[in-house]
Short mmCIF file of C-alpha atoms in Angstrom, two decimals:
data_model
loop_
_atom_site.label_atom_id
_atom_site.label_comp_id
_atom_site.label_asym_id
_atom_site.label_seq_id
_atom_site.Cartn_x
_atom_site.Cartn_y
_atom_site.Cartn_z
CA UNK S 1 125.52 101.12 171.72
CA UNK S 2 127.50 100.54 174.89
CA UNK S 3 131.24 100.97 174.90
CA UNK S 4 133.92 98.69 176.24
CA UNK S 5 134.43 94.98 176.11
CA UNK S 6 130.83 94.04 175.30
CA UNK S 7 130.90 96.24 172.24
CA UNK S 8 134.27 94.87 171.15
CA UNK S 9 133.11 91.28 171.50
CA UNK S 10 129.82 91.81 169.77
CA UNK S 11 131.44 93.57 166.84
CA UNK S 12 134.07 90.87 166.35
CA UNK S 13 133.63 89.12 163.03
CA UNK S 14 132.28 85.63 163.65
CA UNK S 15 133.95 82.58 162.17
CA UNK S 16 131.92 81.19 159.29
CA UNK S 17 131.04 77.61 160.10
CA UNK S 18 130.01 74.86 157.74
CA UNK S 19 126.36 75.51 158.52
CA UNK S 20 126.78 79.06 157.29
CA UNK S 21 128.28 77.77 154.05
CA UNK S 22 125.22 75.61 153.50
CA UNK S 23 123.01 78.63 154.05
CA UNK S 24 125.06 80.72 151.61
CA UNK S 25 124.59 78.28 148.74
CA UNK S 26 120.88 78.13 149.41
CA UNK S 27 120.59 74.86 151.36
CA UNK S 28 118.18 76.25 153.90
CA UNK S 29 117.47 74.07 156.94
CA UNK S 30 114.07 72.42 156.90
CA UNK S 31 111.58 72.23 159.72
CA UNK S 32 112.76 70.09 162.58
CA UNK S 33 109.36 68.48 163.00
CA UNK S 34 106.22 67.97 161.00
CA UNK S 35 103.52 69.99 162.69
CA UNK S 36 100.19 68.26 163.26
CA UNK S 37 97.00 70.27 163.30
CA UNK S 38 96.56 72.33 166.44
CA UNK S 39 93.48 71.54 168.48
CA UNK S 40 91.27 74.58 169.07
CA UNK S 41 90.79 73.67 172.73
CA UNK S 42 92.46 75.01 175.86
CA UNK S 43 95.55 73.17 177.07
CA UNK S 44 95.06 72.89 180.83
CA UNK S 45 97.31 71.37 183.46
CA UNK S 46 94.94 69.34 185.63
CA UNK S 47 97.55 67.27 187.45
CA UNK S 48 99.21 68.08 190.78
CA UNK S 49 102.39 70.07 190.30
CA UNK S 50 105.56 68.04 190.77
CA UNK S 51 108.14 69.30 193.20
CA UNK S 52 110.92 71.01 191.25
CA UNK S 53 114.58 70.38 192.01
CA UNK S 54 115.47 73.66 190.27
CA UNK S 55 115.53 76.82 192.35
CA UNK S 56 112.40 78.88 191.80
CA UNK S 57 112.89 81.71 189.34
CA UNK S 58 111.37 85.18 189.46
CA UNK S 59 108.55 85.47 186.96
CA UNK S 60 108.34 88.53 184.76
CA UNK S 61 105.31 90.65 185.61
CA UNK S 62 102.73 90.65 182.83
CA UNK S 63 103.00 93.98 181.06
CA UNK S 64 100.91 95.65 178.40
CA UNK S 65 101.89 96.90 174.97
CA UNK S 66 100.36 99.75 172.99
CA UNK S 67 97.81 98.29 170.57
CA UNK S 68 96.49 100.20 167.58
CA UNK S 69 92.73 100.09 167.12
CA UNK S 70 93.20 98.04 163.94
CA UNK S 71 95.33 95.42 165.69
CA UNK S 72 94.00 91.98 166.58
CA UNK S 73 95.42 90.35 169.72
CA UNK S 74 95.93 86.71 168.77
CA UNK S 75 97.74 85.69 171.97
CA UNK S 76 98.22 87.43 175.32
CA UNK S 77 99.18 84.68 177.75
CA UNK S 78 101.01 84.67 181.09
CA UNK S 79 100.19 81.01 181.98
CA UNK S 80 99.21 81.92 185.54
CA UNK S 81 96.00 79.89 185.21
CA UNK S 82 98.09 76.95 183.92
CA UNK S 83 96.27 76.89 180.60
CA UNK S 84 96.42 78.31 177.07
CA UNK S 85 94.48 77.87 173.85
CA UNK S 86 94.84 77.88 170.05
CA UNK S 87 96.25 79.40 167.95
CA UNK S 88 99.11 78.96 170.46
CA UNK S 89 100.75 75.54 170.73
CA UNK S 90 104.02 74.04 172.01
CA UNK S 91 105.96 70.97 170.95
CA UNK S 92 107.52 69.44 174.07
CA UNK S 93 109.83 66.95 172.37
CA UNK S 94 107.26 64.22 173.01
CA UNK S 95 104.09 65.56 171.40
CA UNK S 96 102.23 68.77 170.84
CA UNK S 97 101.02 70.23 174.14
CA UNK S 98 101.93 67.10 176.13
CA UNK S 99 103.22 66.99 178.73
CA UNK S 100 103.10 70.66 179.70
CA UNK S 101 105.11 71.51 182.83
CA UNK S 102 104.42 74.71 184.71
CA UNK S 103 107.04 76.26 187.00
CA UNK S 104 105.58 78.02 190.03
CA UNK S 105 106.88 81.11 191.79
CA UNK S 106 104.45 82.16 194.52
CA UNK S 107 101.15 82.65 192.61
CA UNK S 108 102.73 83.00 189.16
CA UNK S 109 103.57 80.33 186.62
CA UNK S 110 105.79 79.99 183.58
CA UNK S 111 106.35 77.13 181.14
CA UNK S 112 109.28 74.78 181.74
CA UNK S 113 110.95 72.84 178.93
CA UNK S 114 113.93 70.49 178.89
CA UNK S 115 116.41 70.26 176.02
CA UNK S 116 117.98 67.27 177.79
CA UNK S 117 114.95 65.25 176.71
CA UNK S 118 114.82 66.67 173.20
CA UNK S 119 116.40 69.51 171.28
CA UNK S 120 112.89 70.27 170.04
CA UNK S 121 111.46 70.76 173.52
CA UNK S 122 109.75 74.13 173.68
CA UNK S 123 109.04 74.94 170.05
CA UNK S 124 106.30 77.56 170.17
CA UNK S 125 103.94 77.61 167.20
CA UNK S 126 100.99 79.59 165.92
CA UNK S 127 98.49 78.26 163.40
CA UNK S 128 97.21 79.98 160.22
CA UNK S 129 100.14 82.38 160.15
CA UNK S 130 99.61 83.11 156.45
CA UNK S 131 96.51 85.09 157.43
CA UNK S 132 98.58 87.60 159.38
CA UNK S 133 101.95 88.01 157.64
CA UNK S 134 100.68 90.29 154.89
CA UNK S 135 99.51 93.07 157.23
CA UNK S 136 102.26 92.47 159.77
CA UNK S 137 102.52 90.44 162.95
CA UNK S 138 104.26 91.27 166.22
CA UNK S 139 105.70 88.64 168.58
CA UNK S 140 106.88 89.25 172.12
CA UNK S 141 107.95 86.60 174.62
CA UNK S 142 110.37 86.04 177.50
CA UNK S 143 112.94 83.28 178.03
CA UNK S 144 115.16 82.37 180.97
CA UNK S 145 118.12 79.99 180.77
CA UNK S 146 119.24 79.23 184.37
CA UNK S 147 122.89 79.00 185.40
CA UNK S 148 122.71 75.22 185.13
CA UNK S 149 121.73 75.34 181.44
CA UNK S 150 124.32 74.24 178.86
CA UNK S 151 124.37 76.30 175.70
CA UNK S 152 126.04 74.48 172.78
CA UNK S 153 129.16 76.55 173.34
CA UNK S 154 129.30 75.36 176.94
CA UNK S 155 129.60 71.85 175.51
CA UNK S 156 132.50 72.89 173.31
CA UNK S 157 130.56 72.71 170.04
CA UNK S 158 128.97 75.06 167.56
CA UNK S 159 125.21 75.07 167.28
CA UNK S 160 122.17 77.29 166.89
CA UNK S 161 119.17 78.29 168.97
CA UNK S 162 116.37 79.36 166.66
CA UNK S 163 114.19 82.22 167.84
CA UNK S 164 111.88 82.11 164.80
CA UNK S 165 111.32 79.86 161.79
CA UNK S 166 108.62 80.39 159.18
CA UNK S 167 108.83 77.78 156.42
CA UNK S 168 107.31 78.49 153.00
CA UNK S 169 107.25 77.22 149.44
CA UNK S 170 109.46 80.10 148.34
CA UNK S 171 111.96 79.80 151.18
CA UNK S 172 112.19 80.14 154.92
CA UNK S 173 112.31 83.13 157.24
CA UNK S 174 114.69 82.26 160.08
CA UNK S 175 116.23 84.18 162.95
CA UNK S 176 118.95 82.20 164.74
CA UNK S 177 121.01 82.87 167.85
CA UNK S 178 124.64 82.17 166.91
CA UNK S 179 126.41 80.26 169.65
CA UNK S 180 130.04 79.41 169.04
CA UNK S 181 131.47 79.98 172.52
CA UNK S 182 130.53 79.27 176.10
CA UNK S 183 128.47 81.59 178.23
CA UNK S 184 125.58 82.20 175.88
CA UNK S 185 124.89 83.45 172.33
CA UNK S 186 126.19 86.91 171.51
CA UNK S 187 124.85 87.48 168.00
CA UNK S 188 121.96 86.79 165.67
CA UNK S 189 121.71 85.65 162.05
CA UNK S 190 118.62 86.56 159.99
CA UNK S 191 117.77 85.39 156.50
CA UNK S 192 114.96 84.85 154.04
CA UNK S 193 114.50 84.53 150.29
CA UNK S 194 114.12 87.86 148.52
CA UNK S 195 112.35 88.76 145.29
CA UNK S 196 115.26 87.72 143.06
CA UNK S 197 115.64 84.32 144.72
CA UNK S 198 118.73 85.28 146.71
CA UNK S 199 119.17 85.34 150.48
CA UNK S 200 118.09 88.53 152.20
CA UNK S 201 118.76 89.75 155.73
CA UNK S 202 122.24 89.20 157.13
CA UNK S 203 122.73 86.09 154.95
CA UNK S 204 125.58 84.21 156.66
CA UNK S 205 126.60 87.32 158.58
CA UNK S 206 125.51 88.21 162.08
CA UNK S 207 124.45 91.21 164.13
CA UNK S 208 125.23 91.68 167.85
CA UNK S 209 122.50 91.12 170.43
CA UNK S 210 123.54 94.19 172.41
CA UNK S 211 124.46 91.91 175.29
CA UNK S 212 125.15 88.23 175.68
CA UNK S 213 122.06 86.06 176.13
CA UNK S 214 123.15 85.68 179.74
CA UNK S 215 121.99 82.93 182.06
CA UNK S 216 119.85 83.26 185.12
CA UNK S 217 117.84 86.30 184.00
CA UNK S 218 114.72 86.86 181.93
CA UNK S 219 115.30 88.11 178.38
CA UNK S 220 112.61 89.83 176.35
CA UNK S 221 112.39 88.94 172.64
CA UNK S 222 110.43 91.14 170.22
CA UNK S 223 109.95 90.48 166.50
CA UNK S 224 107.87 92.29 163.90
CA UNK S 225 107.43 90.95 160.34
CA UNK S 226 105.36 92.41 157.48
CA UNK S 227 105.55 90.74 154.08
CA UNK S 228 103.42 93.20 152.08
CA UNK S 229 105.64 95.66 150.22
CA UNK S 230 107.56 97.37 151.56
CA UNK S 231 108.48 94.37 153.74
CA UNK S 232 109.53 95.14 157.31
CA UNK S 233 111.65 93.16 159.78
CA UNK S 234 112.41 94.48 163.26
CA UNK S 235 114.09 92.52 166.08
CA UNK S 236 114.79 93.67 169.64
CA UNK S 237 116.43 91.79 172.50
CA UNK S 238 115.89 93.38 175.91
CA UNK S 239 114.77 96.62 174.20
CA UNK S 240 118.04 96.78 172.24
CA UNK S 241 117.61 97.23 168.49
CA UNK S 242 119.35 94.18 167.06
CA UNK S 243 118.03 94.54 163.51
CA UNK S 244 115.62 96.86 161.72
CA UNK S 245 114.89 96.88 157.99
CA UNK S 246 111.96 98.84 156.55
CA UNK S 247 112.59 97.52 153.03
CA UNK S 248 113.40 93.89 153.77
CA UNK S 249 112.28 92.53 150.36
CA UNK S 250 110.76 89.26 151.59
CA UNK S 251 109.64 86.99 148.76
CA UNK S 252 105.87 87.17 148.25
CA UNK S 253 103.21 85.97 148.68
CA UNK S 254 102.32 85.40 152.30
CA UNK S 255 100.18 82.48 151.19
CA UNK S 256 103.40 80.56 150.67
CA UNK S 257 103.91 80.44 154.44
CA UNK S 258 100.97 78.25 155.39
CA UNK S 259 100.12 75.96 158.28
CA UNK S 260 101.46 75.94 161.80
CA UNK S 261 104.67 77.95 162.09
CA UNK S 262 107.38 78.16 164.70
CA UNK S 263 107.93 81.49 166.40
CA UNK S 264 110.15 80.46 169.33
CA UNK S 265 113.33 78.64 170.31
CA UNK S 266 114.37 75.24 169.05
CA UNK S 267 117.82 73.83 169.67
CA UNK S 268 119.52 72.53 166.53
CA UNK S 269 121.02 69.05 166.68
CA UNK S 270 124.68 69.56 165.79
CA UNK S 271 125.84 69.35 169.41
CA UNK S 272 123.33 66.81 170.60
CA UNK S 273 121.37 67.42 173.76
CA UNK S 274 122.79 68.55 177.10
CA UNK S 275 123.12 65.99 179.85
CA UNK S 276 120.31 65.57 182.35
CA UNK S 277 119.89 68.58 184.61
CA UNK S 278 121.49 70.99 182.13
CA UNK S 279 118.73 71.44 179.56
CA UNK S 280 115.91 73.02 181.56
CA UNK S 281 114.79 76.49 180.51
CA UNK S 282 111.72 78.68 181.01
CA UNK S 283 109.27 80.68 178.89
CA UNK S 284 106.66 83.25 179.89
CA UNK S 285 104.39 86.15 178.86
CA UNK S 286 103.85 85.64 175.14
CA UNK S 287 102.00 88.34 173.18
CA UNK S 288 101.17 88.06 169.46
CA UNK S 289 99.34 90.89 167.66
CA UNK S 290 98.28 91.07 164.01
CA UNK S 291 97.79 94.28 162.05
CA UNK S 292 98.81 96.54 164.93
CA UNK S 293 102.00 97.82 163.36
CA UNK S 294 105.55 97.64 164.66
CA UNK S 295 105.17 97.51 168.46
CA UNK S 296 108.82 96.84 169.30
CA UNK S 297 109.70 99.22 172.09
CA UNK S 298 111.80 102.26 171.29
CA UNK S 299 113.98 103.80 173.98
CA UNK S 300 112.73 107.24 175.10
CA UNK S 301 114.98 110.12 173.99
CA UNK S 302 116.06 110.71 177.58
CA UNK S 303 117.63 107.26 177.75
CA UNK S 304 119.55 107.77 174.53
CA UNK S 305 121.01 111.04 175.81
CA UNK S 306 123.08 109.46 178.58
CA UNK S 307 126.82 110.16 178.40
CA UNK S 308 129.50 107.74 179.51
CA UNK S 309 131.64 109.18 182.31
CA UNK S 310 134.14 106.32 182.48
CA UNK S 311 134.34 102.63 181.72
CA UNK S 312 136.90 99.89 182.23
CA UNK S 313 136.90 96.42 180.69
CA UNK S 314 140.57 95.70 181.57
CA UNK S 315 141.24 94.41 178.06
CA UNK S 316 144.69 96.03 177.90
CA UNK S 317 145.90 93.15 180.03
CA UNK S 318 149.46 93.63 181.22
CA UNK S 319 149.44 97.15 179.72
CA UNK S 320 146.43 98.24 181.78
CA UNK S 321 146.93 101.53 183.63
CA UNK S 322 144.70 102.51 186.54
CA UNK S 323 144.83 106.25 185.83
CA UNK S 324 143.61 105.81 182.26
CA UNK S 325 140.15 105.12 183.68
CA UNK S 326 140.14 106.11 187.37
CA UNK S 327 141.15 108.84 189.83
CA UNK S 328 143.27 108.84 192.97
CA UNK S 329 141.42 110.19 195.99
CA UNK S 330 143.34 110.91 199.18
CA UNK S 331 146.50 109.01 200.03
CA UNK S 332 144.86 105.75 200.98
CA UNK S 333 142.77 105.06 197.89
CA UNK S 334 144.92 103.90 195.04
CA UNK S 335 145.59 101.09 192.58
CA UNK S 336 145.55 97.67 194.26
CA UNK S 337 144.54 95.33 191.45
CA UNK S 338 145.98 92.53 189.34
CA UNK S 339 144.70 92.15 185.76
CA UNK S 340 144.17 88.43 185.16
CA UNK S 341 142.85 86.17 182.41
CA UNK S 342 141.32 83.63 184.79
CA UNK S 343 137.63 83.28 183.86
CA UNK S 344 136.70 86.92 183.12
CA UNK S 345 133.08 87.94 182.74
CA UNK S 346 133.71 88.67 179.06
CA UNK S 347 136.69 89.16 176.80
CA UNK S 348 140.12 88.02 177.96
CA UNK S 349 140.78 89.91 181.20
CA UNK S 350 139.22 91.09 184.45
CA UNK S 351 140.46 92.82 187.61
CA UNK S 352 141.42 90.69 190.62
CA UNK S 353 141.80 92.17 194.10
CA UNK S 354 145.24 91.89 195.64
CA UNK S 355 145.79 89.87 198.78
CA UNK S 356 145.51 91.96 201.94
CA UNK S 357 148.56 93.90 203.02
CA UNK S 358 149.57 95.04 206.49
CA UNK S 359 147.23 98.06 206.45
CA UNK S 360 143.59 97.29 205.71
CA UNK S 361 142.92 100.86 204.60
CA UNK S 362 145.88 101.60 202.37
CA UNK S 363 146.09 98.11 200.89
CA UNK S 364 142.43 97.83 199.95
CA UNK S 365 141.41 97.22 196.33
CA UNK S 366 139.14 100.04 195.14
CA UNK S 367 138.11 102.06 192.12
CA UNK S 368 137.22 105.72 192.45
CA UNK S 369 136.04 108.45 190.09
CA UNK S 370 134.67 111.97 190.42
CA UNK S 371 130.99 112.55 189.61
CA UNK S 372 129.55 115.60 187.80
CA UNK S 373 127.61 117.99 190.03
CA UNK S 374 125.76 119.56 187.09
CA UNK S 375 123.87 116.33 186.28
CA UNK S 376 120.64 115.11 187.85
CA UNK S 377 121.29 111.42 187.24
CA UNK S 378 124.09 108.94 187.93
CA UNK S 379 124.00 105.33 186.73
CA UNK S 380 126.66 102.76 187.70
CA UNK S 381 126.92 99.10 186.79
CA UNK S 382 129.60 96.45 187.04
CA UNK S 383 130.08 92.69 187.32
CA UNK S 384 131.34 91.17 190.56
CA UNK S 385 132.44 87.68 191.62
CA UNK S 386 133.60 86.54 195.08
CA UNK S 387 135.85 83.70 196.17
CA UNK S 388 133.82 80.78 197.55
CA UNK S 389 135.19 81.39 201.05
CA UNK S 390 135.24 85.18 200.95
CA UNK S 391 134.48 86.74 204.32
CA UNK S 392 134.72 90.14 205.91
CA UNK S 393 134.49 91.66 209.33
CA UNK S 394 133.13 94.93 207.97
CA UNK S 395 132.58 95.61 204.31
CA UNK S 396 131.23 98.33 202.07
CA UNK S 397 130.21 97.63 198.51
CA UNK S 398 129.88 101.23 197.31
CA UNK S 399 130.36 104.66 198.79
CA UNK S 400 129.24 108.06 197.53
CA UNK S 401 131.02 111.12 198.91
CA UNK S 402 129.35 114.53 199.17
CA UNK S 403 129.70 117.84 200.95
CA UNK S 404 126.80 117.11 203.28
CA UNK S 405 127.68 113.51 204.13
CA UNK S 406 128.40 110.11 202.63
CA UNK S 407 126.11 107.40 201.31
CA UNK S 408 127.49 103.99 202.26
CA UNK S 409 126.13 100.86 200.58
CA UNK S 410 127.11 97.62 202.26
CA UNK S 411 127.43 98.72 205.87
CA UNK S 412 126.58 95.93 208.27
CA UNK S 413 127.08 93.02 205.88
CA UNK S 414 128.16 91.00 208.91
CA UNK S 415 124.83 91.69 210.58
CA UNK S 416 122.56 92.73 207.74
CA UNK S 417 120.38 89.67 207.55
CA UNK S 418 121.79 88.56 204.20
CA UNK S 419 121.14 91.84 202.39
CA UNK S 420 123.36 94.73 201.33
CA UNK S 421 122.34 97.76 203.38
CA UNK S 422 122.53 101.52 202.94
CA UNK S 423 123.68 103.77 205.74
CA UNK S 424 124.00 107.54 205.97
CA UNK S 425 124.56 109.98 208.77
CA UNK S 426 121.93 112.31 207.34
CA UNK S 427 118.53 111.51 208.83
CA UNK S 428 116.84 113.75 206.26
CA UNK S 429 117.90 111.58 203.31
CA UNK S 430 115.88 108.48 204.22
CA UNK S 431 113.99 109.86 207.18
CA UNK S 432 116.03 107.63 209.48
CA UNK S 433 119.64 106.98 210.43
CA UNK S 434 118.95 103.24 210.54
CA UNK S 435 120.26 101.08 207.65
CA UNK S 436 117.91 100.62 204.67
CA UNK S 437 117.68 97.37 202.70
CA UNK S 438 118.61 97.37 199.01
CA UNK S 439 117.11 94.01 198.04
CA UNK S 440 120.46 93.02 196.51
CA UNK S 441 121.23 90.19 198.90
CA UNK S 442 124.72 89.62 200.30
CA UNK S 443 127.46 90.31 197.75
CA UNK S 444 129.79 87.92 199.58
CA UNK S 445 127.66 85.07 198.22
CA UNK S 446 128.07 86.17 194.58
CA UNK S 447 130.48 83.37 193.67
CA UNK S 448 129.52 83.52 189.98
CA UNK S 449 129.55 86.66 187.85
CA UNK S 450 126.75 88.94 189.05
CA UNK S 451 125.79 92.33 187.63
CA UNK S 452 124.95 95.13 190.07
CA UNK S 453 123.44 98.42 188.89
CA UNK S 454 122.53 101.50 190.92
CA UNK S 455 120.79 104.62 189.63
CA UNK S 456 120.52 107.96 191.45
CA UNK S 457 117.86 110.36 190.20
CA UNK S 458 118.06 113.63 192.10
CA UNK S 459 115.00 115.08 190.36
CA UNK S 460 112.75 112.13 191.21
CA UNK S 461 114.18 111.69 194.73
CA UNK S 462 114.65 107.97 194.15
CA UNK S 463 117.49 105.49 194.48
CA UNK S 464 117.12 102.47 192.19
CA UNK S 465 118.78 99.04 192.25
CA UNK S 466 118.95 96.12 189.82
CA UNK S 467 120.74 92.78 190.06
CA UNK S 468 121.34 90.74 186.88
CA UNK S 469 118.77 92.90 185.11
CA UNK S 470 117.48 92.12 181.64
CA UNK S 471 116.73 95.82 181.25
CA UNK S 472 116.81 98.79 183.60
CA UNK S 473 113.20 99.72 184.24
CA UNK S 474 110.50 99.23 186.83
CA UNK S 475 109.17 96.01 185.26
CA UNK S 476 112.41 94.05 185.57
CA UNK S 477 112.09 91.27 188.17
CA UNK S 478 115.20 92.43 190.04
CA UNK S 479 114.05 96.05 190.42
CA UNK S 480 114.10 97.72 193.86
CA UNK S 481 113.83 101.38 194.78
CA UNK S 482 114.08 103.57 197.87
CA UNK S 483 112.45 107.01 198.22
CA UNK S 484 114.92 109.65 199.36
CA UNK S 485 115.16 113.34 200.07
CA UNK S 486 118.39 114.44 198.47
CA UNK S 487 120.03 117.35 200.29
CA UNK S 488 123.04 117.57 198.02
CA UNK S 489 124.71 115.83 195.09
CA UNK S 490 127.58 113.41 195.44
CA UNK S 491 130.93 114.39 193.97
CA UNK S 492 132.75 111.04 194.12
CA UNK S 493 132.10 107.32 193.86
CA UNK S 494 134.25 104.55 195.36
CA UNK S 495 133.80 100.78 195.08
CA UNK S 496 134.41 98.41 196.66
CA UNK S 497 135.79 99.68 199.98
CA UNK S 498 136.23 96.21 201.24
CA UNK S 499 138.08 96.26 204.59
CA UNK S 500 139.50 92.77 204.31
CA UNK S 501 140.88 93.12 207.82
CA UNK S 502 143.08 90.33 209.13
CA UNK S 503 142.43 87.62 206.57
CA UNK S 504 145.73 85.85 205.90
CA UNK S 505 144.63 83.31 203.29
CA UNK S 506 145.02 85.20 200.02
CA UNK S 507 143.01 82.65 198.05
CA UNK S 508 140.01 83.10 200.33
CA UNK S 509 140.10 86.88 200.28
CA UNK S 510 140.06 87.47 196.53
CA UNK S 511 137.25 88.92 194.46
CA UNK S 512 136.95 89.99 190.83
CA UNK S 513 135.40 92.93 188.97
CA UNK S 514 134.71 93.34 185.25
CA UNK S 515 132.92 95.60 182.75
CA UNK S 516 132.64 98.69 184.95
CA UNK S 517 130.63 101.66 183.62
CA UNK S 518 129.56 105.03 185.04
CA UNK S 519 127.00 107.14 183.11
CA UNK S 520 125.17 110.41 183.72
CA UNK S 521 121.85 108.61 183.12
CA UNK S 522 120.48 105.22 182.15
CA UNK S 523 122.18 104.27 178.84
CA UNK S 524 120.29 103.13 175.76
CA UNK S 525 119.64 99.41 176.05
#
């Protein structure tokens, strides 16, 4: 599990709300809707697509999963042909499978639902589930809540988002995102009736998601359930193991869980529905496999072996000390930060750049740390937010120092065509001395919290980039890479070397950084 503020937040004991008390005494919530029979015919969008007022979202590339020879693929749908068929069905808040709205991004499509119309909009169901629970069933799907979406916590209320609900005569199986604060759910509650009639799973307790269910990015949900003894429950969010129980003791028999069952997101009604324009969310790439075993992805051993070099979440507040986390390099690179509680990415504090001083070099706000030369991988990620009017004459976002030359990321922001560029004096590294595009866009426009991640792999001769990634691999929509020819390893990292120059308006020149981490490889996710 990752260190720092995310870990601290996710491990914080959640307040037990009245809903939890009801669950504890056995008053399990009932199905939100009565499910009509699902038609065994394709659901096809035959109408012209309406023009969307929401910015187009990147669509997750359809990926494959390992399937055992005994497994039966019940659903494998990416919606690109704007159709789907039973046993898959969706309740839109109006009716089953009507109206179905498809969101287009180039040639790809995803489903669009709107909780502003109904808290039930987007319930995904599968029919005849009792036929598959005994031998085990695997669900995988993707969701995206854009920045404009209001989670219940954003509305100042407590509520749930259900990721799975299977209702039966002997009790329900429910997995629920717990959302008691703004910014997105951070934990998950799981429960079911066990063989002695008590609640199994986490009961009223919760487990951390591994990261907040952040907005504006695609999140991968994976669930495996097997009722036959020994019962198994396995849940992953973005390849992070949220919960795994190989002796879950789910009350038998599977025949008690009949009919059409929910497997995906429904918004509970405690907080009401968000106002118009703040309830739209997206769903894509659903895969459901019966009898194929637990197909939830496991991180390769190499990913789990990564070691944290340094991290800073600034949660010491006024007691924060720069040298507890960072180095001093040369006379002009030193501590120029204020630790503030004004809208941090997570927790209570973040780092705010100081207003420019008389010397743009010595008064710049930077972090720097040495890098190990005996490692073949370096992974760096942090969250960044710019003032709405932030500008720069010449700015660097990152800089790697080495014996053979420097690697400068961000050179030419003022003339880079809206993209962060890479520049190096070594023509052998990229085969050119001309700037190379990262695909990150212009960091000066990141006026809301944005995660940037860069990964150097000396063995593979590749430089990788992600922006607001759901997970750090080649299938993430934000992934970019650049082939390189490393001539040496870098011994030091500095970010951001900003060069604020002659800006005199302190309010316009500020930017913020939070949740900074440097690893010697990609960490377990």
